[in-house]
Coordinates of C-alpha atoms in Angstrom, one line a residue:
M1 CA 142.4 75.1 26.3
G2 CA 144.7 71.7 25.7
E3 CA 143.7 68.8 23.3
Q4 CA 141.9 66.1 25.2
V5 CA 143.8 63.4 25.7
V6 CA 142.4 59.6 25.3
L7 CA 143.4 55.8 25.3
I8 CA 142.3 53.5 22.6
K9 CA 144.4 49.8 23.1
L10 CA 145.3 48.5 26.6
N11 CA 148.7 46.5 25.8
G12 CA 150.8 44.4 28.0
A13 CA 153.2 46.9 29.2
I14 CA 150.8 49.4 29.9
L15 CA 148.7 47.1 31.8
Y16 CA 151.5 46.0 33.9
N17 CA 152.2 49.4 34.9
M18 CA 148.5 50.2 35.7
F19 CA 149.0 46.9 38.0
R20 CA 152.1 48.2 39.8
R21 CA 150.4 51.6 40.3
G22 CA 147.1 50.3 41.4
L23 CA 149.3 48.3 44.1
M24 CA 151.0 51.8 44.8
V25 CA 148.3 53.9 45.6
L26 CA 146.6 50.8 47.7
E27 CA 149.7 50.9 49.8
E28 CA 150.1 54.4 50.4
N29 CA 146.2 54.5 51.9
R30 CA 146.7 50.9 53.5
E31 CA 145.9 52.2 56.7
A32 CA 143.2 54.3 55.8
V33 CA 141.6 51.0 54.6
D34 CA 142.7 48.9 58.0
I35 CA 140.9 51.7 60.2
L36 CA 137.9 50.5 58.5
N37 CA 136.9 47.9 60.7
V38 CA 133.0 47.2 61.6
F39 CA 134.5 46.3 65.7
P40 CA 137.0 48.7 66.7
V41 CA 139.3 45.4 67.6
P42 CA 142.9 45.4 67.2
D43 CA 142.3 43.1 63.7
G44 CA 141.8 45.7 60.9
D45 CA 144.1 44.2 58.5
T46 CA 142.1 44.4 55.5
G47 CA 144.4 46.7 53.4
T48 CA 147.2 45.1 54.6
N49 CA 145.6 41.9 53.2
M50 CA 144.6 43.4 49.8
V51 CA 148.5 44.9 49.4
L52 CA 150.0 41.4 50.3
T53 CA 147.6 39.8 47.5
M54 CA 148.2 42.6 44.9
R55 CA 152.6 42.3 45.6
S56 CA 152.0 38.6 44.7
A57 CA 150.4 39.2 41.8
L58 CA 152.8 41.9 40.7
K59 CA 155.4 39.7 41.7
E60 CA 154.6 37.1 40.0
M61 CA 154.1 39.6 36.8
E62 CA 157.7 40.4 37.3
K63 CA 158.7 36.5 36.1
V64 CA 157.3 37.0 32.2
E65 CA 159.7 38.3 30.2
S66 CA 157.2 39.2 27.2
N67 CA 155.2 42.2 27.0
S68 CA 152.4 39.3 26.1
L69 CA 149.2 40.8 27.8
S70 CA 147.7 37.2 27.9
E71 CA 150.9 36.3 29.5
L72 CA 150.6 38.8 31.9
V73 CA 147.4 38.7 33.2
Q74 CA 147.4 35.2 33.9
A75 CA 150.5 35.5 36.1
A76 CA 148.7 38.5 38.1
S77 CA 145.6 35.3 38.4
L78 CA 148.4 33.1 39.3
G79 CA 150.0 35.4 42.0
S80 CA 146.9 36.8 43.2
L81 CA 145.2 33.4 44.1
M82 CA 148.4 32.3 45.6
G83 CA 149.0 35.0 48.0
A84 CA 145.8 35.7 48.6
R85 CA 144.8 36.7 52.1
G86 CA 141.8 37.3 53.9
N87 CA 138.5 37.2 52.9
S88 CA 139.0 40.6 50.7
G89 CA 142.3 39.3 49.6
V90 CA 140.6 36.0 48.2
I91 CA 137.4 38.0 45.9
L92 CA 140.5 40.5 44.8
S93 CA 142.3 37.2 43.4
Q94 CA 139.0 36.0 42.2
L95 CA 137.9 39.3 40.2
L96 CA 141.7 39.2 38.6
R97 CA 141.2 35.9 38.1
G98 CA 137.9 36.1 35.6
F99 CA 139.2 39.3 34.3
A100 CA 142.1 37.4 33.2
K101 CA 139.7 34.7 31.5
G102 CA 138.8 37.4 29.9
L103 CA 141.7 38.0 28.4
E104 CA 143.1 34.9 27.4
G105 CA 145.1 34.8 24.1
K106 CA 144.9 38.6 23.5
T107 CA 148.0 40.9 22.7
E108 CA 146.2 43.8 23.1
I109 CA 142.1 45.1 23.8
N110 CA 140.0 48.0 23.7
A111 CA 137.8 49.7 25.8
L112 CA 134.8 47.5 25.5
E113 CA 137.0 44.0 25.9
F114 CA 138.5 45.9 28.9
A115 CA 134.9 46.6 30.6
Q116 CA 133.7 42.7 29.4
A117 CA 136.9 41.9 31.1
M118 CA 135.8 43.1 34.2
Q119 CA 132.3 41.3 34.2
I120 CA 133.9 38.3 33.9
G121 CA 135.8 39.1 37.0
V122 CA 132.8 40.1 38.9
S123 CA 131.1 37.0 38.1
T124 CA 133.4 34.8 38.8
A125 CA 134.2 36.3 42.2
Y126 CA 130.8 35.8 43.1
K127 CA 130.6 32.3 42.3
A128 CA 133.4 31.9 44.9
V129 CA 131.6 32.9 47.7
M130 CA 129.3 30.3 48.5
K131 CA 126.6 33.0 50.3
P132 CA 127.7 36.3 48.3
V133 CA 127.1 39.5 50.9
E134 CA 126.0 42.9 49.5
G135 CA 127.5 45.7 51.1
T136 CA 130.9 44.7 50.6
I137 CA 133.9 43.9 47.9
L138 CA 131.9 42.2 45.7
T139 CA 128.5 45.0 45.5
V140 CA 131.4 47.4 44.7
S141 CA 133.3 45.4 42.0
R142 CA 129.7 44.8 40.2
E143 CA 128.8 48.5 40.3
V144 CA 132.5 49.3 39.1
A145 CA 132.1 46.7 36.3
Q146 CA 128.5 47.9 35.3
G147 CA 129.8 51.3 35.2
A148 CA 132.8 50.6 32.7
L149 CA 130.3 48.6 30.0
E150 CA 127.9 51.4 30.1
M151 CA 130.6 53.9 29.3
A152 CA 132.4 51.1 26.5
K153 CA 129.2 51.3 24.4
K154 CA 129.5 54.8 23.9
T155 CA 132.7 55.8 23.5
N156 CA 136.0 53.5 22.6
D157 CA 138.2 56.0 25.5
I158 CA 140.0 53.5 28.1
L159 CA 140.5 56.7 30.1
A160 CA 136.7 57.5 30.1
V161 CA 135.6 54.0 31.1
L162 CA 138.2 54.0 34.0
D163 CA 136.7 57.3 35.1
A164 CA 132.8 56.0 34.9
A165 CA 134.0 52.7 36.8
V166 CA 135.6 54.8 39.3
A167 CA 132.2 57.0 39.9
N168 CA 130.1 54.3 40.0
G169 CA 132.5 52.3 42.5
E170 CA 132.6 55.3 44.9
E171 CA 128.7 55.8 44.5
A172 CA 128.4 52.3 45.3
L173 CA 130.8 52.3 48.3
I174 CA 129.4 55.3 50.0
H175 CA 126.0 53.5 50.1
T176 CA 127.2 49.7 51.3
P177 CA 125.9 50.8 55.2
D178 CA 122.6 51.0 54.0
L179 CA 123.1 47.4 52.4
L180 CA 125.1 46.0 55.6
P181 CA 123.7 47.2 58.7
V182 CA 127.0 46.3 61.2
L183 CA 128.3 48.8 58.6
K184 CA 126.2 51.2 59.3
R185 CA 126.3 50.7 63.4
A186 CA 129.9 51.0 62.9
G187 CA 129.9 54.5 60.9
V188 CA 132.4 53.1 58.5
V189 CA 131.9 51.7 54.6
D190 CA 133.2 48.4 53.3
A191 CA 136.9 48.1 53.5
G192 CA 137.3 45.6 51.1
G193 CA 135.2 47.7 48.5
K194 CA 137.6 51.0 49.6
G195 CA 140.5 49.1 48.8
F196 CA 139.2 48.1 45.8
I197 CA 138.8 51.9 44.9
F198 CA 141.9 52.7 45.4
I199 CA 143.2 49.8 43.3
L200 CA 141.2 51.3 40.4
R201 CA 142.6 55.2 41.1
G202 CA 145.9 53.6 40.3
L203 CA 145.1 52.3 37.0
R204 CA 143.5 55.3 36.0
E205 CA 146.7 57.3 37.1
A206 CA 148.7 55.2 35.3
A207 CA 146.7 54.5 31.9
D208 CA 146.5 58.4 31.9
N209 CA 150.3 58.6 32.1
A210 CA 150.3 56.1 29.2
A211 CA 147.9 58.2 27.0
K212 CA 150.4 60.9 27.7
D213 CA 153.4 59.1 26.6
K214 CA 154.8 59.0 30.3
D215 CA 156.6 55.8 30.6
L216 CA 156.4 54.8 34.8
E217 CA 159.7 53.4 35.4
G218 CA 160.9 50.8 38.1
R219 CA 159.2 48.5 40.0
P220 CA 157.6 48.9 43.8
T221 CA 160.7 48.5 46.2
D222 CA 158.7 46.7 49.0
S223 CA 159.6 43.6 49.9
V224 CA 157.7 40.6 48.1
R225 CA 156.6 37.4 48.5
P226 CA 159.1 34.7 48.0
E227 CA 158.5 32.5 44.6
I228 CA 155.5 31.0 43.8
T229 CA 154.8 28.5 41.7
M230 CA 152.0 25.8 41.1
D231 CA 154.4 23.3 41.8
I232 CA 153.2 23.6 45.9
A233 CA 149.9 22.3 44.5
R234 CA 150.8 19.0 43.5
S235 CA 150.5 16.8 46.5
T236 CA 152.4 13.5 47.5
Q237 CA 150.4 11.0 47.5
S238 CA 151.3 7.9 49.9
Q239 CA 151.9 4.7 48.7
P240 CA 149.3 1.8 49.3
A241 CA 149.5 0.0 52.2
A242 CA 150.4 -3.9 52.1
E243 CA 147.7 -6.3 51.6
S244 CA 146.1 -7.7 54.6
D245 CA 145.2 -11.0 56.3
S246 CA 141.7 -10.4 56.6
V247 CA 142.3 -10.7 60.3
I248 CA 141.0 -9.1 62.8
E249 CA 142.8 -9.6 66.3
F250 CA 140.3 -7.2 67.9
Q251 CA 136.9 -6.9 67.5
Y252 CA 135.7 -3.8 69.1
C253 CA 136.9 -0.3 68.2
T254 CA 136.3 2.0 71.6
E255 CA 136.0 5.8 71.6
V256 CA 135.5 8.0 74.7
I257 CA 135.9 11.4 76.1
V258 CA 137.1 11.5 79.7
K259 CA 136.4 14.8 81.9
G260 CA 138.2 15.4 84.9
Q261 CA 140.6 16.9 86.8
Q262 CA 143.9 16.6 86.9
L263 CA 144.0 13.4 84.5
P264 CA 146.9 11.3 84.3
L265 CA 146.9 10.5 80.7
E266 CA 150.4 8.6 80.6
Q267 CA 148.8 6.4 83.7
L268 CA 146.1 5.8 81.5
R269 CA 147.7 5.2 78.3
Q270 CA 149.6 2.3 80.2
D271 CA 146.7 0.9 81.3
L272 CA 145.1 0.7 78.4
A273 CA 147.6 -0.1 76.5
L274 CA 147.3 -3.5 77.4
L275 CA 144.1 -4.3 76.6
G276 CA 144.3 -3.7 72.8
D277 CA 146.0 -1.5 69.9
C278 CA 145.4 1.4 68.0
L279 CA 145.6 3.4 71.1
L280 CA 145.4 6.7 71.1
V281 CA 145.4 9.5 74.0
V282 CA 145.3 13.0 73.8
G283 CA 144.0 15.8 74.8
T284 CA 144.7 17.7 78.7
E285 CA 144.9 17.4 82.4
Q286 CA 140.2 18.1 82.2
L287 CA 139.6 16.7 78.8
A288 CA 140.7 13.5 77.0
K289 CA 139.9 11.4 74.0
V290 CA 140.5 7.9 74.3
H291 CA 140.3 5.4 71.1
L292 CA 141.2 1.7 71.2
H293 CA 140.5 -1.2 69.4
S294 CA 139.8 -4.1 72.2
N295 CA 138.1 -7.6 72.7
N296 CA 136.4 -5.9 75.9
P297 CA 135.2 -2.7 75.7
G298 CA 133.3 -3.2 79.0
L299 CA 137.6 -3.3 80.5
V300 CA 138.3 -0.2 78.6
L301 CA 135.6 2.1 80.0
E302 CA 136.0 1.1 83.8
N303 CA 139.8 1.7 83.2
C304 CA 138.5 4.8 82.3
L305 CA 135.9 5.6 84.4
K306 CA 139.0 5.7 87.3
Y307 CA 139.9 9.1 86.7
G308 CA 137.0 11.3 85.0
S309 CA 133.2 10.7 84.1
L310 CA 132.7 9.3 80.7
H311 CA 131.1 11.4 77.8
Q312 CA 130.6 10.4 73.9
I313 CA 130.9 6.8 74.5
K314 CA 131.1 5.1 70.7
V315 CA 131.6 1.0 70.5
D316 CA 131.9 -0.3 66.9
N317 CA 131.8 -4.1 66.3
M318 CA 134.8 -3.8 63.5
Q319 CA 134.2 -8.0 62.7
E320 CA 130.9 -7.4 61.6
Q321 CA 131.8 -3.8 59.3
H322 CA 134.9 -6.1 58.2
R323 CA 132.7 -9.0 57.4
A324 CA 130.4 -6.0 55.3
F325 CA 133.5 -4.6 54.1
E326 CA 134.5 -8.1 52.3
E327 CA 131.0 -8.9 50.8
S328 CA 131.3 -5.3 49.0
G329 CA 134.3 -6.1 47.9
L330 CA 136.2 -3.0 50.0
V331 CA 137.9 -4.9 52.7
R332 CA 141.6 -4.1 51.5
D333 CA 140.3 -0.5 52.1
L334 CA 139.5 -1.5 55.7
A335 CA 142.5 -3.6 56.3
Q336 CA 145.1 -0.4 54.7
S337 CA 143.1 2.2 57.4
E338 CA 143.0 -0.2 60.2
S339 CA 147.0 -1.4 59.7
I340 CA 149.1 -0.3 62.9
S341 CA 153.1 -2.1 63.8
A342 CA 153.4 -3.2 66.8
E343 CA 156.4 -1.1 67.7
T344 CA 154.3 2.0 66.9
T345 CA 151.9 0.4 69.7
D346 CA 154.8 -0.3 71.9
V347 CA 156.1 3.4 71.7
A348 CA 152.7 4.7 72.0
A349 CA 152.8 3.0 75.0
R350 CA 155.2 4.4 76.9
T351 CA 154.4 7.7 75.5
A352 CA 153.1 10.8 77.6
V353 CA 150.8 13.2 76.0
T354 CA 150.7 16.0 79.2
N355 CA 153.2 16.9 82.0
D356 CA 152.1 17.2 85.6
S357 CA 152.5 21.0 85.6
A358 CA 149.0 22.6 84.6
Q359 CA 150.7 25.8 83.3
D360 CA 153.5 23.5 81.3
Q361 CA 150.7 20.5 80.1
F362 CA 151.9 20.9 76.5
S363 CA 155.4 20.9 76.6
H364 CA 155.8 18.1 75.4
R365 CA 156.0 19.0 72.0
Q366 CA 159.4 20.3 72.5
I367 CA 160.7 17.2 73.1
E368 CA 162.6 16.2 70.0
S369 CA 161.6 12.6 69.5
P370 CA 159.3 11.0 67.1
S371 CA 157.1 9.8 69.8
A372 CA 156.3 13.9 71.2
I373 CA 153.2 13.6 69.2
I374 CA 150.8 10.4 69.7
S375 CA 148.6 11.5 67.2
E376 CA 151.4 10.4 64.5
Q377 CA 151.5 7.0 65.9
V378 CA 148.1 6.2 64.2
D379 CA 147.3 5.5 60.8
K380 CA 144.9 8.1 59.9
K381 CA 142.4 7.8 57.4
V382 CA 142.2 11.8 57.7
G383 CA 144.7 14.4 58.2
L384 CA 143.9 18.0 60.0
V385 CA 144.9 21.4 59.0
A386 CA 144.3 24.1 61.9
V387 CA 145.2 27.9 61.9
A388 CA 146.4 29.3 65.2
A389 CA 148.0 32.7 66.8
G390 CA 150.3 31.8 69.5
Q391 CA 152.3 28.6 70.4
G392 CA 150.4 27.7 73.1
I393 CA 147.5 27.0 71.5
G394 CA 149.1 25.5 68.3
E395 CA 150.4 23.0 71.5
I396 CA 146.7 22.5 72.0
L397 CA 145.5 22.0 69.1
R398 CA 148.5 19.4 68.2
S399 CA 147.4 17.5 71.5
L400 CA 144.2 17.5 70.2
G401 CA 145.4 15.6 67.4
V402 CA 145.6 18.4 64.6
D403 CA 148.8 17.5 61.7
E404 CA 150.0 20.8 61.0
V405 CA 149.2 24.3 62.5
V406 CA 149.3 27.4 60.0
E407 CA 150.6 30.5 61.9
G408 CA 148.0 33.3 61.6
G409 CA 144.6 34.3 63.1
Q410 CA 143.3 38.1 63.4
T411 CA 146.4 40.4 62.8
M412 CA 148.1 38.0 60.3
N413 CA 145.6 35.9 57.6
P414 CA 147.2 32.9 56.1
S415 CA 147.8 33.3 52.3
I416 CA 146.4 30.5 50.4
E417 CA 149.8 29.3 49.3
D418 CA 150.4 28.7 53.3
L419 CA 147.3 26.5 53.2
V420 CA 147.8 24.5 50.0
Q421 CA 151.7 23.7 51.7
A422 CA 149.9 22.8 54.9
I423 CA 147.8 20.3 53.2
N424 CA 150.4 19.0 51.2
R425 CA 152.8 18.3 54.1
V426 CA 150.1 16.3 55.4
S427 CA 150.9 12.5 55.0
T428 CA 147.2 11.6 54.5
S429 CA 145.2 11.8 51.0
Q430 CA 142.4 13.2 52.5
V431 CA 142.1 16.7 54.9
I432 CA 140.3 18.9 56.8
I433 CA 141.1 22.0 57.9
L434 CA 140.2 24.4 60.5
P435 CA 140.8 28.3 59.8
N436 CA 139.3 29.4 63.1
N437 CA 138.6 32.8 62.0
S438 CA 135.7 33.9 60.1
N439 CA 138.4 36.2 57.8
I440 CA 140.5 32.9 57.1
V441 CA 137.4 30.4 55.8
L442 CA 137.5 31.7 51.8
A443 CA 140.8 31.0 51.7
A444 CA 140.9 27.5 53.3
E445 CA 138.2 27.0 51.1
Q446 CA 139.9 28.0 47.6
A447 CA 143.4 26.0 48.9
A448 CA 141.1 23.2 49.1
K449 CA 140.1 23.7 45.5
L450 CA 143.9 24.0 44.5
V451 CA 145.2 20.4 45.4
E452 CA 145.0 17.1 44.2
K453 CA 144.4 15.8 48.2
E454 CA 140.0 15.7 48.8
V455 CA 139.9 18.3 51.5
K456 CA 136.9 19.7 53.3
V457 CA 137.2 23.1 55.2
V458 CA 134.8 23.1 58.9
P459 CA 134.2 26.8 59.1
T460 CA 135.1 27.1 62.4
R461 CA 135.4 31.0 63.2
S462 CA 137.3 30.8 66.8
L463 CA 139.4 28.5 69.2
A464 CA 136.3 27.3 70.9
Q465 CA 134.4 26.1 67.8
S466 CA 138.1 24.3 66.4
I467 CA 138.2 22.3 70.1
S468 CA 135.1 21.5 69.3
A469 CA 135.2 20.3 66.0
L470 CA 138.7 18.1 66.9
V471 CA 136.3 16.5 70.3
A472 CA 134.2 15.3 67.9
F473 CA 136.7 13.8 65.1
D474 CA 136.7 10.0 64.7
L475 CA 140.2 8.5 63.7
D476 CA 138.2 5.7 62.1
A477 CA 135.7 8.0 60.1
S478 CA 135.4 8.6 56.5
L479 CA 136.1 12.3 55.4
E480 CA 132.2 12.7 54.8
D481 CA 131.5 11.7 58.4
N482 CA 134.0 13.5 60.1
Y483 CA 133.2 16.4 58.3
Q484 CA 129.4 16.1 59.1
S485 CA 130.2 15.3 62.8
M486 CA 133.3 18.4 63.4
L487 CA 130.7 20.6 62.0
A488 CA 127.9 19.8 64.2
G489 CA 130.3 19.9 67.0
S490 CA 131.6 23.5 66.4
K491 CA 127.9 24.5 65.9
R492 CA 127.5 23.6 69.9
A493 CA 130.6 26.0 71.1
K494 CA 130.0 29.3 73.0
S495 CA 133.2 31.5 72.2
G496 CA 134.4 34.5 73.5
E497 CA 137.1 36.8 73.4
V498 CA 138.6 40.1 75.7
T499 CA 141.1 42.6 74.0
F500 CA 141.2 46.0 73.8
A501 CA 139.5 48.9 71.7
V502 CA 141.1 50.7 69.2
R503 CA 139.4 53.6 69.0
Y504 CA 135.7 55.0 69.9
C505 CA 132.9 53.5 68.8
Q506 CA 129.1 53.6 70.1
L507 CA 127.3 50.3 69.6
D508 CA 123.7 49.4 71.0
D509 CA 123.9 50.9 74.5
L510 CA 127.8 50.4 74.4
D511 CA 129.5 53.8 74.9
I512 CA 133.6 52.4 73.6
K513 CA 136.3 54.5 74.6
A514 CA 140.0 54.3 72.5
N515 CA 142.0 51.2 74.8
Q516 CA 138.7 50.5 76.6
I517 CA 138.6 46.3 77.4
I518 CA 136.0 45.0 75.7
G519 CA 134.4 41.8 75.9
I520 CA 133.1 39.7 72.9
A521 CA 130.5 36.7 72.6
N522 CA 130.1 35.1 69.5
G523 CA 130.9 37.9 67.5
T524 CA 129.0 40.2 69.6
I525 CA 130.8 43.1 72.0
K526 CA 128.8 42.8 75.0
V527 CA 130.4 43.9 77.7
A528 CA 133.1 47.5 77.9
G529 CA 135.4 48.3 81.1
E530 CA 138.8 48.8 82.2
D531 CA 140.0 45.7 83.5
P532 CA 140.5 42.2 81.7
A533 CA 139.8 40.2 85.0
Q534 CA 136.4 41.7 85.2
V535 CA 135.2 41.8 81.6
V536 CA 135.7 38.3 81.6
K537 CA 133.8 37.6 84.4
D538 CA 131.1 40.2 83.2
L539 CA 130.8 38.4 79.9
L540 CA 130.8 35.4 81.2
Q541 CA 127.6 36.0 83.5
Q542 CA 125.9 37.0 80.1
M543 CA 127.2 33.7 78.1
V544 CA 127.3 30.7 81.1
E545 CA 123.7 29.2 81.0
E546 CA 122.1 26.6 83.4
E547 CA 123.2 23.4 81.3
D548 CA 126.7 24.8 80.6
E549 CA 129.0 22.2 82.3
I550 CA 133.2 23.5 81.6
I551 CA 134.4 26.9 81.0
T552 CA 138.2 27.2 79.6
I553 CA 140.4 30.0 79.4
F554 CA 143.0 30.6 77.4
Y555 CA 145.3 33.6 78.7
G556 CA 147.3 35.7 76.3
E557 CA 150.9 36.9 76.1
D558 CA 150.3 39.8 77.7
V559 CA 148.6 38.2 81.1
E560 CA 150.9 37.1 83.8
A561 CA 150.7 33.6 85.3
N562 CA 149.4 34.6 88.5
Q563 CA 147.1 36.8 86.8
A564 CA 145.3 34.2 85.3
E565 CA 145.4 31.7 88.3
E566 CA 143.7 34.5 90.1
L567 CA 141.0 35.0 88.1
A568 CA 140.4 31.3 87.8
A569 CA 140.2 30.6 91.4
A570 CA 137.4 33.5 91.1
L571 CA 135.8 31.7 88.3
S572 CA 134.9 29.0 90.5
Q573 CA 133.8 30.9 93.2
D574 CA 131.8 32.8 90.8
F575 CA 130.3 29.2 88.6
P576 CA 129.8 26.5 91.2
N577 CA 128.4 24.5 88.7
C578 CA 131.0 24.8 85.6
E579 CA 134.4 23.1 85.8
I580 CA 137.3 25.6 84.9
E581 CA 139.5 24.8 82.2
L582 CA 143.2 27.4 82.5
H583 CA 145.5 27.4 79.4
H584 CA 148.4 29.6 78.2
G585 CA 147.3 30.6 74.5
G586 CA 150.0 33.3 74.3
Q587 CA 148.1 34.6 71.3
P588 CA 148.7 38.8 70.7
L589 CA 146.6 41.5 71.2
Y590 CA 143.4 39.3 73.2
H591 CA 144.0 39.2 76.3
Y592 CA 142.2 36.3 77.0
Y593 CA 139.7 33.3 74.5
I594 CA 136.7 31.8 76.2
A595 CA 135.0 28.6 75.7
V596 CA 132.0 27.5 77.3
E597 CA 130.1 24.0 76.7

């Protein structure tokens, strides 16, 4: 029987090899993690997100020229933070962040220090999540750290501590379905927790090799994300506007939502351009948002009424607001927010926001002209960043006033770095982010903390919620007021998705076969069938209520335009009391996105 191998101390070189092997083991088992999706939909990407997060950590560690343990773990913390994708990736980055805090200033560590740093990592991760959910990677990491600490109090052997950590974590992983009913119904364990266990196994293998004096040569050959530095987290603040002469030419700020069929937005813009300034007309042929400063709000509303029904009418007396600001010494801020050049107004008055063709209604974004994006012609207090999958959806969001669209969605979550860069590209010092996916919310919240700008995250989880939030956006309102109104607006939307099942699954009364079409309403699978159009109809029968007025359909890249038009025509017959709006979303994997208002 051979001599027992022990490892008493960890230095920077050993820890680097441990992290590197952790990434390798995770990469080898990425698909096994990805497949552990609660729903059988084609967006299981937890393993991929965790791999990309760890790659970013290793990439940053490779820049450190020394073998300083403290410098290496700080680099891993930075790299994982900026490269974090998805909820599990963000939580993993927070575990590494806390771990790095616990090792700050250290050149080597013993078993107890290693375990204590893991405890700090868990505490940091829990604090990063507004509402921690048990039965997830959080639970597994907590039990891992607890197992490590208990063993470290008994022995100074780091290998024994890692063995205890892995054993505790695997036991916790088995019981995640007992803590999270949705896992039990799907018959799976938590994907993030599983990925974390694979990383730990890699750490243990590398530590064992170090104890046996087996150095792991080379570095991962897989492509890694480009160099990341904290420079991208420094925003460029815009220069203060010139002093105002305190004269308000137009007394009333008028806002209204216009709903109708084939709304002539260019004509509406031309009609309103003569009535005031700060004109903004954005939207689609079925719904448009109008903003105008005028001395005759009644005439503004009359012009809008010619083309459709009026909703959410808002008229503010800016003279009274100005007087109140003047008395409180804040008049300069008001003047800045309301300033707009006559040249910009003239350009806006001549610019169309939609084409005549319903299928090509958002192609105006392809025009190579500064005037193509109407929302950029008005001085905004608050900028907007949104995440979208599909060119069509991106154009729709831009038409509703979004300044920066970040590519991403179900199958490829953007990194925190991607979101930080988008925030900093927006010219305003205040920004609202619409993540539009439950797996991107946490990354958006972390990105908001990394910039000098003031940022709020409206936690939209679908395109329908995003559009409802954008309709509630007020060009003249403050960041906080817009956040509250957009949050309330997002909660009024009902969301639906139609996609295909990637595996067999039994949920409640549904026996879902692999590759069968499924309909999801507000996060719950409601319908399964063979034909996407029929699934849409069946799903809407469960979603639409008596008070609903509008059904909006966004068809994906795999749906032909004529198929979508036939579906829209059929829905007009099935739901005669609702307006049916049809848009090309171009989203991958999902045949249809649905919004009901």
